[in-house]
């Protein structure tokens, strides 16, 4: 079945530590890929996106993501986490031919220890 | 750029009344707008997709007569929850896509509480 999987429901890291949030998708053709962040009680903010080209994508707030076709993954990374990064992170895809319709993963809640 | 607003940010209404939520793209033209519902600690559930000047396309299981969507212009879409009941209490989020774009820009959400 076509799906987007975020294997980690909760992740806790210390401030200043590195971060990697995992995302896998199962679609026949490579979809368009996105990472969004949601602070409590807020809407979603687009961190970065991948359509084609360079597989390492730079986003806002110091985040980057790497597309790996062989692993059907689009993991989000940040070298040094700040306390303000505590939020819910959603991986999402627009399947090829999906008419802009976003399919979301379940989300990963990030907690940051001081 | 790519700012989407929603109004109101929160609303409390009595059971049986109707509530209208507005979604506006402030600095771009949105040919497509989307309405989502989000339950606590869960992901977003797409309710419907609307294109300017066309009828909305509802996802399976979403009552189109209960959740009325109007995409009257390239910058405004409205969601009206008719005859609201407590089970309609939720966080409603809209998003908008610019012409030719695949990314969606999200509004800040509207917290609806039906008493």
JSON list of C-alpha atoms in Angstrom, two decimals:
[
{"chain": "A", "resi": 1, "resn": "UNK", "atom": "CA", "xyz": [0.00, 0.00, 0.00]},
{"chain": "A", "resi": 2, "resn": "UNK", "atom": "CA", "xyz": [1.12, 3.54, -0.68]},
{"chain": "A", "resi": 3, "resn": "UNK", "atom": "CA", "xyz": [2.18, 5.23, 2.53]},
{"chain": "A", "resi": 4, "resn": "UNK", "atom": "CA", "xyz": [4.51, 7.57, 4.31]},
{"chain": "A", "resi": 5, "resn": "UNK", "atom": "CA", "xyz": [6.18, 6.19, 7.42]},
{"chain": "A", "resi": 6, "resn": "UNK", "atom": "CA", "xyz": [7.83, 8.09, 10.22]},
{"chain": "A", "resi": 7, "resn": "UNK", "atom": "CA", "xyz": [9.09, 5.29, 12.47]},
{"chain": "A", "resi": 8, "resn": "UNK", "atom": "CA", "xyz": [9.80, 7.45, 15.49]},
{"chain": "A", "resi": 9, "resn": "UNK", "atom": "CA", "xyz": [6.80, 8.84, 17.36]},
{"chain": "A", "resi": 10, "resn": "UNK", "atom": "CA", "xyz": [8.89, 10.64, 19.98]},
{"chain": "A", "resi": 11, "resn": "UNK", "atom": "CA", "xyz": [12.53, 11.69, 19.98]},
{"chain": "A", "resi": 12, "resn": "UNK", "atom": "CA", "xyz": [14.36, 13.46, 22.77]},
{"chain": "A", "resi": 13, "resn": "UNK", "atom": "CA", "xyz": [17.74, 15.08, 22.23]},
{"chain": "A", "resi": 14, "resn": "UNK", "atom": "CA", "xyz": [19.94, 17.39, 24.23]},
{"chain": "A", "resi": 15, "resn": "UNK", "atom": "CA", "xyz": [20.40, 20.96, 23.12]},
{"chain": "A", "resi": 16, "resn": "UNK", "atom": "CA", "xyz": [23.42, 21.17, 20.86]},
{"chain": "A", "resi": 17, "resn": "UNK", "atom": "CA", "xyz": [23.23, 17.54, 19.82]},
{"chain": "A", "resi": 18, "resn": "UNK", "atom": "CA", "xyz": [22.69, 16.43, 16.25]},
{"chain": "A", "resi": 19, "resn": "UNK", "atom": "CA", "xyz": [19.30, 15.28, 15.02]},
{"chain": "A", "resi": 20, "resn": "UNK", "atom": "CA", "xyz": [18.01, 12.92, 12.38]},
{"chain": "A", "resi": 21, "resn": "UNK", "atom": "CA", "xyz": [14.32, 12.29, 11.79]},
{"chain": "A", "resi": 22, "resn": "UNK", "atom": "CA", "xyz": [13.47, 9.38, 9.56]},
{"chain": "A", "resi": 23, "resn": "UNK", "atom": "CA", "xyz": [10.94, 9.24, 6.76]},
{"chain": "A", "resi": 24, "resn": "UNK", "atom": "CA", "xyz": [10.25, 6.41, 4.33]},
{"chain": "A", "resi": 25, "resn": "UNK", "atom": "CA", "xyz": [7.71, 6.29, 1.56]},
{"chain": "A", "resi": 26, "resn": "UNK", "atom": "CA", "xyz": [6.28, 3.49, -0.52]},
{"chain": "A", "resi": 27, "resn": "UNK", "atom": "CA", "xyz": [5.28, 4.72, -3.95]},
{"chain": "A", "resi": 28, "resn": "UNK", "atom": "CA", "xyz": [6.18, 3.32, -7.34]},
{"chain": "A", "resi": 29, "resn": "UNK", "atom": "CA", "xyz": [7.53, 6.53, -8.79]},
{"chain": "A", "resi": 30, "resn": "UNK", "atom": "CA", "xyz": [9.50, 9.05, -6.77]},
{"chain": "A", "resi": 31, "resn": "UNK", "atom": "CA", "xyz": [7.02, 11.50, -5.32]},
{"chain": "A", "resi": 32, "resn": "UNK", "atom": "CA", "xyz": [7.59, 15.11, -4.43]},
{"chain": "A", "resi": 33, "resn": "UNK", "atom": "CA", "xyz": [8.89, 15.19, -0.85]},
{"chain": "A", "resi": 34, "resn": "UNK", "atom": "CA", "xyz": [8.40, 17.70, 1.94]},
{"chain": "A", "resi": 35, "resn": "UNK", "atom": "CA", "xyz": [9.17, 18.28, 5.59]},
{"chain": "A", "resi": 36, "resn": "UNK", "atom": "CA", "xyz": [6.91, 20.49, 7.69]},
{"chain": "A", "resi": 37, "resn": "UNK", "atom": "CA", "xyz": [7.18, 21.62, 11.31]},
{"chain": "A", "resi": 38, "resn": "UNK", "atom": "CA", "xyz": [4.28, 22.38, 13.61]},
{"chain": "A", "resi": 39, "resn": "UNK", "atom": "CA", "xyz": [4.56, 24.18, 16.94]},
{"chain": "A", "resi": 40, "resn": "UNK", "atom": "CA", "xyz": [1.78, 23.53, 19.49]},
{"chain": "A", "resi": 41, "resn": "UNK", "atom": "CA", "xyz": [-1.52, 25.11, 18.47]},
{"chain": "A", "resi": 42, "resn": "UNK", "atom": "CA", "xyz": [-0.07, 26.41, 15.23]},
{"chain": "A", "resi": 43, "resn": "UNK", "atom": "CA", "xyz": [-0.26, 25.65, 11.54]},
{"chain": "A", "resi": 44, "resn": "UNK", "atom": "CA", "xyz": [2.50, 23.95, 9.60]},
{"chain": "A", "resi": 45, "resn": "UNK", "atom": "CA", "xyz": [5.62, 25.63, 8.28]},
{"chain": "A", "resi": 46, "resn": "UNK", "atom": "CA", "xyz": [7.44, 24.29, 5.26]},
{"chain": "A", "resi": 47, "resn": "UNK", "atom": "CA", "xyz": [11.05, 23.44, 6.15]},
{"chain": "A", "resi": 48, "resn": "UNK", "atom": "CA", "xyz": [12.22, 22.11, 2.79]},
{"chain": "A", "resi": 49, "resn": "UNK", "atom": "CA", "xyz": [11.16, 20.23, -0.31]},
{"chain": "A", "resi": 50, "resn": "UNK", "atom": "CA", "xyz": [12.61, 17.92, -2.92]},
{"chain": "A", "resi": 51, "resn": "UNK", "atom": "CA", "xyz": [11.36, 17.67, -6.47]},
{"chain": "A", "resi": 52, "resn": "UNK", "atom": "CA", "xyz": [14.45, 16.58, -8.42]},
{"chain": "A", "resi": 53, "resn": "UNK", "atom": "CA", "xyz": [18.16, 17.27, -8.82]},
{"chain": "A", "resi": 54, "resn": "UNK", "atom": "CA", "xyz": [20.65, 17.45, -5.96]},
{"chain": "A", "resi": 55, "resn": "UNK", "atom": "CA", "xyz": [19.63, 14.86, -3.41]},
{"chain": "A", "resi": 56, "resn": "UNK", "atom": "CA", "xyz": [20.84, 16.95, -0.45]},
{"chain": "A", "resi": 57, "resn": "UNK", "atom": "CA", "xyz": [18.36, 19.73, 0.14]},
{"chain": "A", "resi": 58, "resn": "UNK", "atom": "CA", "xyz": [18.92, 22.74, 2.36]},
{"chain": "A", "resi": 59, "resn": "UNK", "atom": "CA", "xyz": [16.00, 24.26, 4.19]},
{"chain": "A", "resi": 60, "resn": "UNK", "atom": "CA", "xyz": [15.20, 26.96, 6.68]},
{"chain": "A", "resi": 61, "resn": "UNK", "atom": "CA", "xyz": [16.29, 27.07, 10.33]},
{"chain": "A", "resi": 62, "resn": "UNK", "atom": "CA", "xyz": [19.47, 25.11, 9.59]},
{"chain": "A", "resi": 63, "resn": "UNK", "atom": "CA", "xyz": [17.70, 21.92, 8.52]},
{"chain": "A", "resi": 64, "resn": "UNK", "atom": "CA", "xyz": [18.68, 19.72, 5.62]},
{"chain": "A", "resi": 65, "resn": "UNK", "atom": "CA", "xyz": [17.30, 16.50, 4.17]},
{"chain": "A", "resi": 66, "resn": "UNK", "atom": "CA", "xyz": [18.77, 13.81, 1.95]},
{"chain": "A", "resi": 67, "resn": "UNK", "atom": "CA", "xyz": [16.80, 11.88, -0.63]},
{"chain": "A", "resi": 68, "resn": "UNK", "atom": "CA", "xyz": [17.95, 8.30, -1.07]},
{"chain": "A", "resi": 69, "resn": "UNK", "atom": "CA", "xyz": [16.13, 6.59, -3.89]},
{"chain": "A", "resi": 70, "resn": "UNK", "atom": "CA", "xyz": [17.54, 3.14, -3.09]},
{"chain": "A", "resi": 71, "resn": "UNK", "atom": "CA", "xyz": [16.12, 3.34, 0.43]},
{"chain": "A", "resi": 72, "resn": "UNK", "atom": "CA", "xyz": [12.94, 5.28, -0.43]},
{"chain": "A", "resi": 73, "resn": "UNK", "atom": "CA", "xyz": [13.91, 7.66, 2.33]},
{"chain": "A", "resi": 74, "resn": "UNK", "atom": "CA", "xyz": [13.98, 11.39, 2.92]},
{"chain": "A", "resi": 75, "resn": "UNK", "atom": "CA", "xyz": [15.53, 11.89, 6.34]},
{"chain": "A", "resi": 76, "resn": "UNK", "atom": "CA", "xyz": [15.67, 15.28, 8.00]},
{"chain": "A", "resi": 77, "resn": "UNK", "atom": "CA", "xyz": [18.86, 16.37, 9.78]},
{"chain": "A", "resi": 78, "resn": "UNK", "atom": "CA", "xyz": [20.20, 19.22, 11.82]},
{"chain": "A", "resi": 79, "resn": "UNK", "atom": "CA", "xyz": [23.78, 19.33, 13.13]},
{"chain": "A", "resi": 80, "resn": "UNK", "atom": "CA", "xyz": [23.03, 21.20, 16.36]},
{"chain": "A", "resi": 81, "resn": "UNK", "atom": "CA", "xyz": [19.56, 21.36, 17.86]},
{"chain": "A", "resi": 82, "resn": "UNK", "atom": "CA", "xyz": [18.24, 24.45, 19.66]},
{"chain": "A", "resi": 83, "resn": "UNK", "atom": "CA", "xyz": [15.59, 24.41, 22.37]},
{"chain": "A", "resi": 84, "resn": "UNK", "atom": "CA", "xyz": [13.27, 26.27, 19.99]},
{"chain": "A", "resi": 85, "resn": "UNK", "atom": "CA", "xyz": [13.31, 23.29, 17.63]},
{"chain": "A", "resi": 86, "resn": "UNK", "atom": "CA", "xyz": [11.02, 21.36, 19.98]},
{"chain": "A", "resi": 87, "resn": "UNK", "atom": "CA", "xyz": [7.90, 20.74, 17.88]},
{"chain": "A", "resi": 88, "resn": "UNK", "atom": "CA", "xyz": [6.08, 18.16, 15.79]},
{"chain": "A", "resi": 89, "resn": "UNK", "atom": "CA", "xyz": [7.70, 17.30, 12.48]},
{"chain": "A", "resi": 90, "resn": "UNK", "atom": "CA", "xyz": [5.77, 15.89, 9.55]},
{"chain": "A", "resi": 91, "resn": "UNK", "atom": "CA", "xyz": [7.13, 14.25, 6.45]},
{"chain": "A", "resi": 92, "resn": "UNK", "atom": "CA", "xyz": [4.77, 14.52, 3.48]},
{"chain": "A", "resi": 93, "resn": "UNK", "atom": "CA", "xyz": [4.67, 13.50, -0.16]},
{"chain": "A", "resi": 94, "resn": "UNK", "atom": "CA", "xyz": [2.75, 14.42, -3.26]},
{"chain": "A", "resi": 95, "resn": "UNK", "atom": "CA", "xyz": [2.60, 11.18, -5.23]},
{"chain": "A", "resi": 96, "resn": "UNK", "atom": "CA", "xyz": [3.44, 11.33, -8.89]},
{"chain": "A", "resi": 97, "resn": "UNK", "atom": "CA", "xyz": [0.19, 12.33, -10.57]},
{"chain": "A", "resi": 98, "resn": "UNK", "atom": "CA", "xyz": [-1.28, 13.18, -7.18]},
{"chain": "A", "resi": 99, "resn": "UNK", "atom": "CA", "xyz": [-2.67, 16.59, -8.13]},
{"chain": "A", "resi": 100, "resn": "UNK", "atom": "CA", "xyz": [-0.99, 18.46, -5.28]},
{"chain": "A", "resi": 101, "resn": "UNK", "atom": "CA", "xyz": [-2.63, 16.27, -2.64]},
{"chain": "A", "resi": 102, "resn": "UNK", "atom": "CA", "xyz": [-0.25, 15.91, 0.31]},
{"chain": "A", "resi": 103, "resn": "UNK", "atom": "CA", "xyz": [0.01, 12.57, 2.06]},
{"chain": "A", "resi": 104, "resn": "UNK", "atom": "CA", "xyz": [1.35, 13.01, 5.59]},
{"chain": "A", "resi": 105, "resn": "UNK", "atom": "CA", "xyz": [3.28, 10.74, 7.85]},
{"chain": "A", "resi": 106, "resn": "UNK", "atom": "CA", "xyz": [2.11, 10.32, 11.43]},
{"chain": "A", "resi": 107, "resn": "UNK", "atom": "CA", "xyz": [4.60, 12.86, 12.70]},
{"chain": "A", "resi": 108, "resn": "UNK", "atom": "CA", "xyz": [7.56, 12.81, 15.08]},
{"chain": "A", "resi": 109, "resn": "UNK", "atom": "CA", "xyz": [7.41, 14.82, 18.28]},
{"chain": "A", "resi": 110, "resn": "UNK", "atom": "CA", "xyz": [10.78, 16.29, 19.17]},
{"chain": "A", "resi": 111, "resn": "UNK", "atom": "CA", "xyz": [11.65, 17.22, 22.73]},
{"chain": "A", "resi": 112, "resn": "UNK", "atom": "CA", "xyz": [14.86, 19.10, 23.50]},
{"chain": "A", "resi": 113, "resn": "UNK", "atom": "CA", "xyz": [16.56, 18.84, 26.88]},
{"chain": "A", "resi": 114, "resn": "UNK", "atom": "CA", "xyz": [18.56, 21.86, 28.07]},
{"chain": "B", "resi": 1, "resn": "UNK", "atom": "CA", "xyz": [6.33, 35.45, 1.16]},
{"chain": "B", "resi": 2, "resn": "UNK", "atom": "CA", "xyz": [3.67, 32.71, 0.89]},
{"chain": "B", "resi": 3, "resn": "UNK", "atom": "CA", "xyz": [1.62, 33.73, 3.88]},
{"chain": "B", "resi": 4, "resn": "UNK", "atom": "CA", "xyz": [-1.76, 32.19, 4.61]},
{"chain": "B", "resi": 5, "resn": "UNK", "atom": "CA", "xyz": [-4.10, 33.57, 7.25]},
{"chain": "B", "resi": 6, "resn": "UNK", "atom": "CA", "xyz": [-7.10, 32.05, 8.94]},
{"chain": "B", "resi": 7, "resn": "UNK", "atom": "CA", "xyz": [-9.89, 33.72, 10.79]},
{"chain": "B", "resi": 8, "resn": "UNK", "atom": "CA", "xyz": [-10.95, 33.26, 13.48]},
{"chain": "B", "resi": 9, "resn": "UNK", "atom": "CA", "xyz": [-8.08, 31.60, 15.33]},
{"chain": "B", "resi": 10, "resn": "UNK", "atom": "CA", "xyz": [-10.53, 30.11, 17.79]},
{"chain": "B", "resi": 11, "resn": "UNK", "atom": "CA", "xyz": [-14.29, 29.98, 18.10]},
{"chain": "B", "resi": 12, "resn": "UNK", "atom": "CA", "xyz": [-16.78, 28.60, 20.58]},
{"chain": "B", "resi": 13, "resn": "UNK", "atom": "CA", "xyz": [-20.31, 27.96, 19.41]},
{"chain": "B", "resi": 14, "resn": "UNK", "atom": "CA", "xyz": [-23.43, 26.25, 20.64]},
{"chain": "B", "resi": 15, "resn": "UNK", "atom": "CA", "xyz": [-24.61, 22.94, 19.28]},
{"chain": "B", "resi": 16, "resn": "UNK", "atom": "CA", "xyz": [-26.87, 23.39, 16.27]},
{"chain": "B", "resi": 17, "resn": "UNK", "atom": "CA", "xyz": [-25.38, 26.66, 15.07]},
{"chain": "B", "resi": 18, "resn": "UNK", "atom": "CA", "xyz": [-23.16, 27.20, 12.03]},
{"chain": "B", "resi": 19, "resn": "UNK", "atom": "CA", "xyz": [-19.63, 28.52, 11.99]},
{"chain": "B", "resi": 20, "resn": "UNK", "atom": "CA", "xyz": [-17.67, 30.00, 9.09]},
{"chain": "B", "resi": 21, "resn": "UNK", "atom": "CA", "xyz": [-13.88, 29.88, 8.91]},
{"chain": "B", "resi": 22, "resn": "UNK", "atom": "CA", "xyz": [-11.98, 32.01, 6.40]},
{"chain": "B", "resi": 23, "resn": "UNK", "atom": "CA", "xyz": [-8.69, 31.16, 4.76]},
{"chain": "B", "resi": 24, "resn": "UNK", "atom": "CA", "xyz": [-6.78, 33.80, 2.82]},
{"chain": "B", "resi": 25, "resn": "UNK", "atom": "CA", "xyz": [-3.56, 33.74, 0.83]},
{"chain": "B", "resi": 26, "resn": "UNK", "atom": "CA", "xyz": [-2.07, 37.14, 1.54]},
{"chain": "B", "resi": 27, "resn": "UNK", "atom": "CA", "xyz": [0.74, 37.50, -0.99]},
{"chain": "B", "resi": 28, "resn": "UNK", "atom": "CA", "xyz": [0.05, 35.00, -3.74]},
{"chain": "B", "resi": 29, "resn": "UNK", "atom": "CA", "xyz": [-2.79, 33.67, -5.81]},
{"chain": "B", "resi": 30, "resn": "UNK", "atom": "CA", "xyz": [-3.96, 30.26, -4.67]},
{"chain": "B", "resi": 31, "resn": "UNK", "atom": "CA", "xyz": [-5.50, 28.23, -7.44]},
{"chain": "B", "resi": 32, "resn": "UNK", "atom": "CA", "xyz": [-5.98, 25.34, -5.04]},
{"chain": "B", "resi": 33, "resn": "UNK", "atom": "CA", "xyz": [-6.85, 25.40, -1.37]},
{"chain": "B", "resi": 34, "resn": "UNK", "atom": "CA", "xyz": [-7.13, 22.52, 1.03]},
{"chain": "B", "resi": 35, "resn": "UNK", "atom": "CA", "xyz": [-8.96, 22.00, 4.30]},
{"chain": "B", "resi": 36, "resn": "UNK", "atom": "CA", "xyz": [-7.66, 19.68, 6.98]},
{"chain": "B", "resi": 37, "resn": "UNK", "atom": "CA", "xyz": [-8.83, 18.53, 10.34]},
{"chain": "B", "resi": 38, "resn": "UNK", "atom": "CA", "xyz": [-6.41, 17.60, 13.08]},
{"chain": "B", "resi": 39, "resn": "UNK", "atom": "CA", "xyz": [-7.22, 15.72, 16.25]},
{"chain": "B", "resi": 40, "resn": "UNK", "atom": "CA", "xyz": [-4.99, 16.10, 19.31]},
{"chain": "B", "resi": 41, "resn": "UNK", "atom": "CA", "xyz": [-1.56, 14.53, 18.87]},
{"chain": "B", "resi": 42, "resn": "UNK", "atom": "CA", "xyz": [-2.48, 13.20, 15.44]},
{"chain": "B", "resi": 43, "resn": "UNK", "atom": "CA", "xyz": [-1.54, 13.95, 11.89]},
{"chain": "B", "resi": 44, "resn": "UNK", "atom": "CA", "xyz": [-3.62, 16.04, 9.52]},
{"chain": "B", "resi": 45, "resn": "UNK", "atom": "CA", "xyz": [-6.64, 14.54, 7.82]},
{"chain": "B", "resi": 46, "resn": "UNK", "atom": "CA", "xyz": [-7.51, 16.03, 4.45]},
{"chain": "B", "resi": 47, "resn": "UNK", "atom": "CA", "xyz": [-11.17, 16.95, 4.29]},
{"chain": "B", "resi": 48, "resn": "UNK", "atom": "CA", "xyz": [-11.49, 18.54, 0.88]},
{"chain": "B", "resi": 49, "resn": "UNK", "atom": "CA", "xyz": [-9.70, 20.20, -2.00]},
{"chain": "B", "resi": 50, "resn": "UNK", "atom": "CA", "xyz": [-11.07, 23.29, -3.66]},
{"chain": "B", "resi": 51, "resn": "UNK", "atom": "CA", "xyz": [-10.13, 25.02, -6.88]},
{"chain": "B", "resi": 52, "resn": "UNK", "atom": "CA", "xyz": [-11.10, 28.60, -7.52]},
{"chain": "B", "resi": 53, "resn": "UNK", "atom": "CA", "xyz": [-14.47, 28.79, -9.20]},
{"chain": "B", "resi": 54, "resn": "UNK", "atom": "CA", "xyz": [-15.13, 25.05, -8.94]},
{"chain": "B", "resi": 55, "resn": "UNK", "atom": "CA", "xyz": [-16.96, 22.81, -6.54]},
{"chain": "B", "resi": 56, "resn": "UNK", "atom": "CA", "xyz": [-14.86, 21.31, -3.81]},
{"chain": "B", "resi": 57, "resn": "UNK", "atom": "CA", "xyz": [-13.75, 17.69, -3.95]},
{"chain": "B", "resi": 58, "resn": "UNK", "atom": "CA", "xyz": [-14.40, 15.95, -0.65]},
{"chain": "B", "resi": 59, "resn": "UNK", "atom": "CA", "xyz": [-12.48, 13.03, 0.75]},
{"chain": "B", "resi": 60, "resn": "UNK", "atom": "CA", "xyz": [-14.26, 9.80, 1.44]},
{"chain": "B", "resi": 61, "resn": "UNK", "atom": "CA", "xyz": [-16.26, 9.95, 4.65]},
{"chain": "B", "resi": 62, "resn": "UNK", "atom": "CA", "xyz": [-16.48, 13.74, 4.79]},
{"chain": "B", "resi": 63, "resn": "UNK", "atom": "CA", "xyz": [-20.05, 15.04, 4.67]},
{"chain": "B", "resi": 64, "resn": "UNK", "atom": "CA", "xyz": [-20.19, 17.73, 2.02]},
{"chain": "B", "resi": 65, "resn": "UNK", "atom": "CA", "xyz": [-23.53, 19.03, 3.28]},
{"chain": "B", "resi": 66, "resn": "UNK", "atom": "CA", "xyz": [-22.08, 19.51, 6.73]},
{"chain": "B", "resi": 67, "resn": "UNK", "atom": "CA", "xyz": [-18.77, 21.03, 5.73]},
{"chain": "B", "resi": 68, "resn": "UNK", "atom": "CA", "xyz": [-19.52, 23.60, 3.06]},
{"chain": "B", "resi": 69, "resn": "UNK", "atom": "CA", "xyz": [-16.53, 24.90, 1.17]},
{"chain": "B", "resi": 70, "resn": "UNK", "atom": "CA", "xyz": [-16.50, 27.95, -1.08]},
{"chain": "B", "resi": 71, "resn": "UNK", "atom": "CA", "xyz": [-13.44, 29.04, -3.03]},
{"chain": "B", "resi": 72, "resn": "UNK", "atom": "CA", "xyz": [-14.80, 32.32, -4.31]},
{"chain": "B", "resi": 73, "resn": "UNK", "atom": "CA", "xyz": [-11.58, 33.96, -5.39]},
{"chain": "B", "resi": 74, "resn": "UNK", "atom": "CA", "xyz": [-7.88, 33.25, -5.90]},
{"chain": "B", "resi": 75, "resn": "UNK", "atom": "CA", "xyz": [-7.16, 34.46, -2.37]},
{"chain": "B", "resi": 76, "resn": "UNK", "atom": "CA", "xyz": [-10.14, 33.33, -0.31]},
{"chain": "B", "resi": 77, "resn": "UNK", "atom": "CA", "xyz": [-11.70, 30.03, 0.67]},
{"chain": "B", "resi": 78, "resn": "UNK", "atom": "CA", "xyz": [-14.27, 29.50, 3.39]},
{"chain": "B", "resi": 79, "resn": "UNK", "atom": "CA", "xyz": [-15.30, 26.45, 5.38]},
{"chain": "B", "resi": 80, "resn": "UNK", "atom": "CA", "xyz": [-18.72, 26.52, 6.99]},
{"chain": "B", "resi": 81, "resn": "UNK", "atom": "CA", "xyz": [-19.51, 23.90, 9.59]},
{"chain": "B", "resi": 82, "resn": "UNK", "atom": "CA", "xyz": [-23.30, 23.64, 9.52]},
{"chain": "B", "resi": 83, "resn": "UNK", "atom": "CA", "xyz": [-25.41, 22.52, 12.45]},
{"chain": "B", "resi": 84, "resn": "UNK", "atom": "CA", "xyz": [-22.30, 21.96, 14.52]},
{"chain": "B", "resi": 85, "resn": "UNK", "atom": "CA", "xyz": [-22.19, 19.27, 17.16]},
{"chain": "B", "resi": 86, "resn": "UNK", "atom": "CA", "xyz": [-19.67, 18.58, 19.92]},
{"chain": "B", "resi": 87, "resn": "UNK", "atom": "CA", "xyz": [-18.02, 15.88, 17.81]},
{"chain": "B", "resi": 88, "resn": "UNK", "atom": "CA", "xyz": [-17.14, 18.57, 15.26]},
{"chain": "B", "resi": 89, "resn": "UNK", "atom": "CA", "xyz": [-14.87, 20.19, 17.84]},
{"chain": "B", "resi": 90, "resn": "UNK", "atom": "CA", "xyz": [-11.39, 20.07, 16.38]},
{"chain": "B", "resi": 91, "resn": "UNK", "atom": "CA", "xyz": [-8.47, 22.03, 14.97]},
{"chain": "B", "resi": 92, "resn": "UNK", "atom": "CA", "xyz": [-9.15, 23.02, 11.38]},
{"chain": "B", "resi": 93, "resn": "UNK", "atom": "CA", "xyz": [-6.23, 24.03, 9.17]},
{"chain": "B", "resi": 94, "resn": "UNK", "atom": "CA", "xyz": [-6.31, 25.36, 5.64]},
{"chain": "B", "resi": 95, "resn": "UNK", "atom": "CA", "xyz": [-3.51, 25.45, 3.11]},
{"chain": "B", "resi": 96, "resn": "UNK", "atom": "CA", "xyz": [-2.99, 26.99, -0.29]},
{"chain": "B", "resi": 97, "resn": "UNK", "atom": "CA", "xyz": [-0.96, 26.15, -3.36]},
{"chain": "B", "resi": 98, "resn": "UNK", "atom": "CA", "xyz": [0.14, 28.75, -5.87]},
{"chain": "B", "resi": 99, "resn": "UNK", "atom": "CA", "xyz": [-0.51, 28.29, -9.56]},
{"chain": "B", "resi": 100, "resn": "UNK", "atom": "CA", "xyz": [1.74, 25.55, -10.92]},
{"chain": "B", "resi": 101, "resn": "UNK", "atom": "CA", "xyz": [3.18, 24.76, -7.49]},
{"chain": "B", "resi": 102, "resn": "UNK", "atom": "CA", "xyz": [3.13, 21.46, -5.61]},
{"chain": "B", "resi": 103, "resn": "UNK", "atom": "CA", "xyz": [3.98, 22.84, -2.19]},
{"chain": "B", "resi": 104, "resn": "UNK", "atom": "CA", "xyz": [1.27, 23.89, 0.22]},
{"chain": "B", "resi": 105, "resn": "UNK", "atom": "CA", "xyz": [1.45, 26.83, 2.57]},
{"chain": "B", "resi": 106, "resn": "UNK", "atom": "CA", "xyz": [-0.54, 26.46, 5.74]},
{"chain": "B", "resi": 107, "resn": "UNK", "atom": "CA", "xyz": [-2.62, 28.81, 7.78]},
{"chain": "B", "resi": 108, "resn": "UNK", "atom": "CA", "xyz": [-2.24, 29.00, 11.57]},
{"chain": "B", "resi": 109, "resn": "UNK", "atom": "CA", "xyz": [-5.37, 26.93, 12.18]},
{"chain": "B", "resi": 110, "resn": "UNK", "atom": "CA", "xyz": [-8.74, 27.50, 13.84]},
{"chain": "B", "resi": 111, "resn": "UNK", "atom": "CA", "xyz": [-9.70, 25.83, 17.09]},
{"chain": "B", "resi": 112, "resn": "UNK", "atom": "CA", "xyz": [-13.43, 25.07, 17.05]},
{"chain": "B", "resi": 113, "resn": "UNK", "atom": "CA", "xyz": [-15.20, 24.11, 20.26]},
{"chain": "B", "resi": 114, "resn": "UNK", "atom": "CA", "xyz": [-18.88, 23.19, 20.12]},
{"chain": "B", "resi": 115, "resn": "UNK", "atom": "CA", "xyz": [-20.69, 23.21, 23.44]}
]
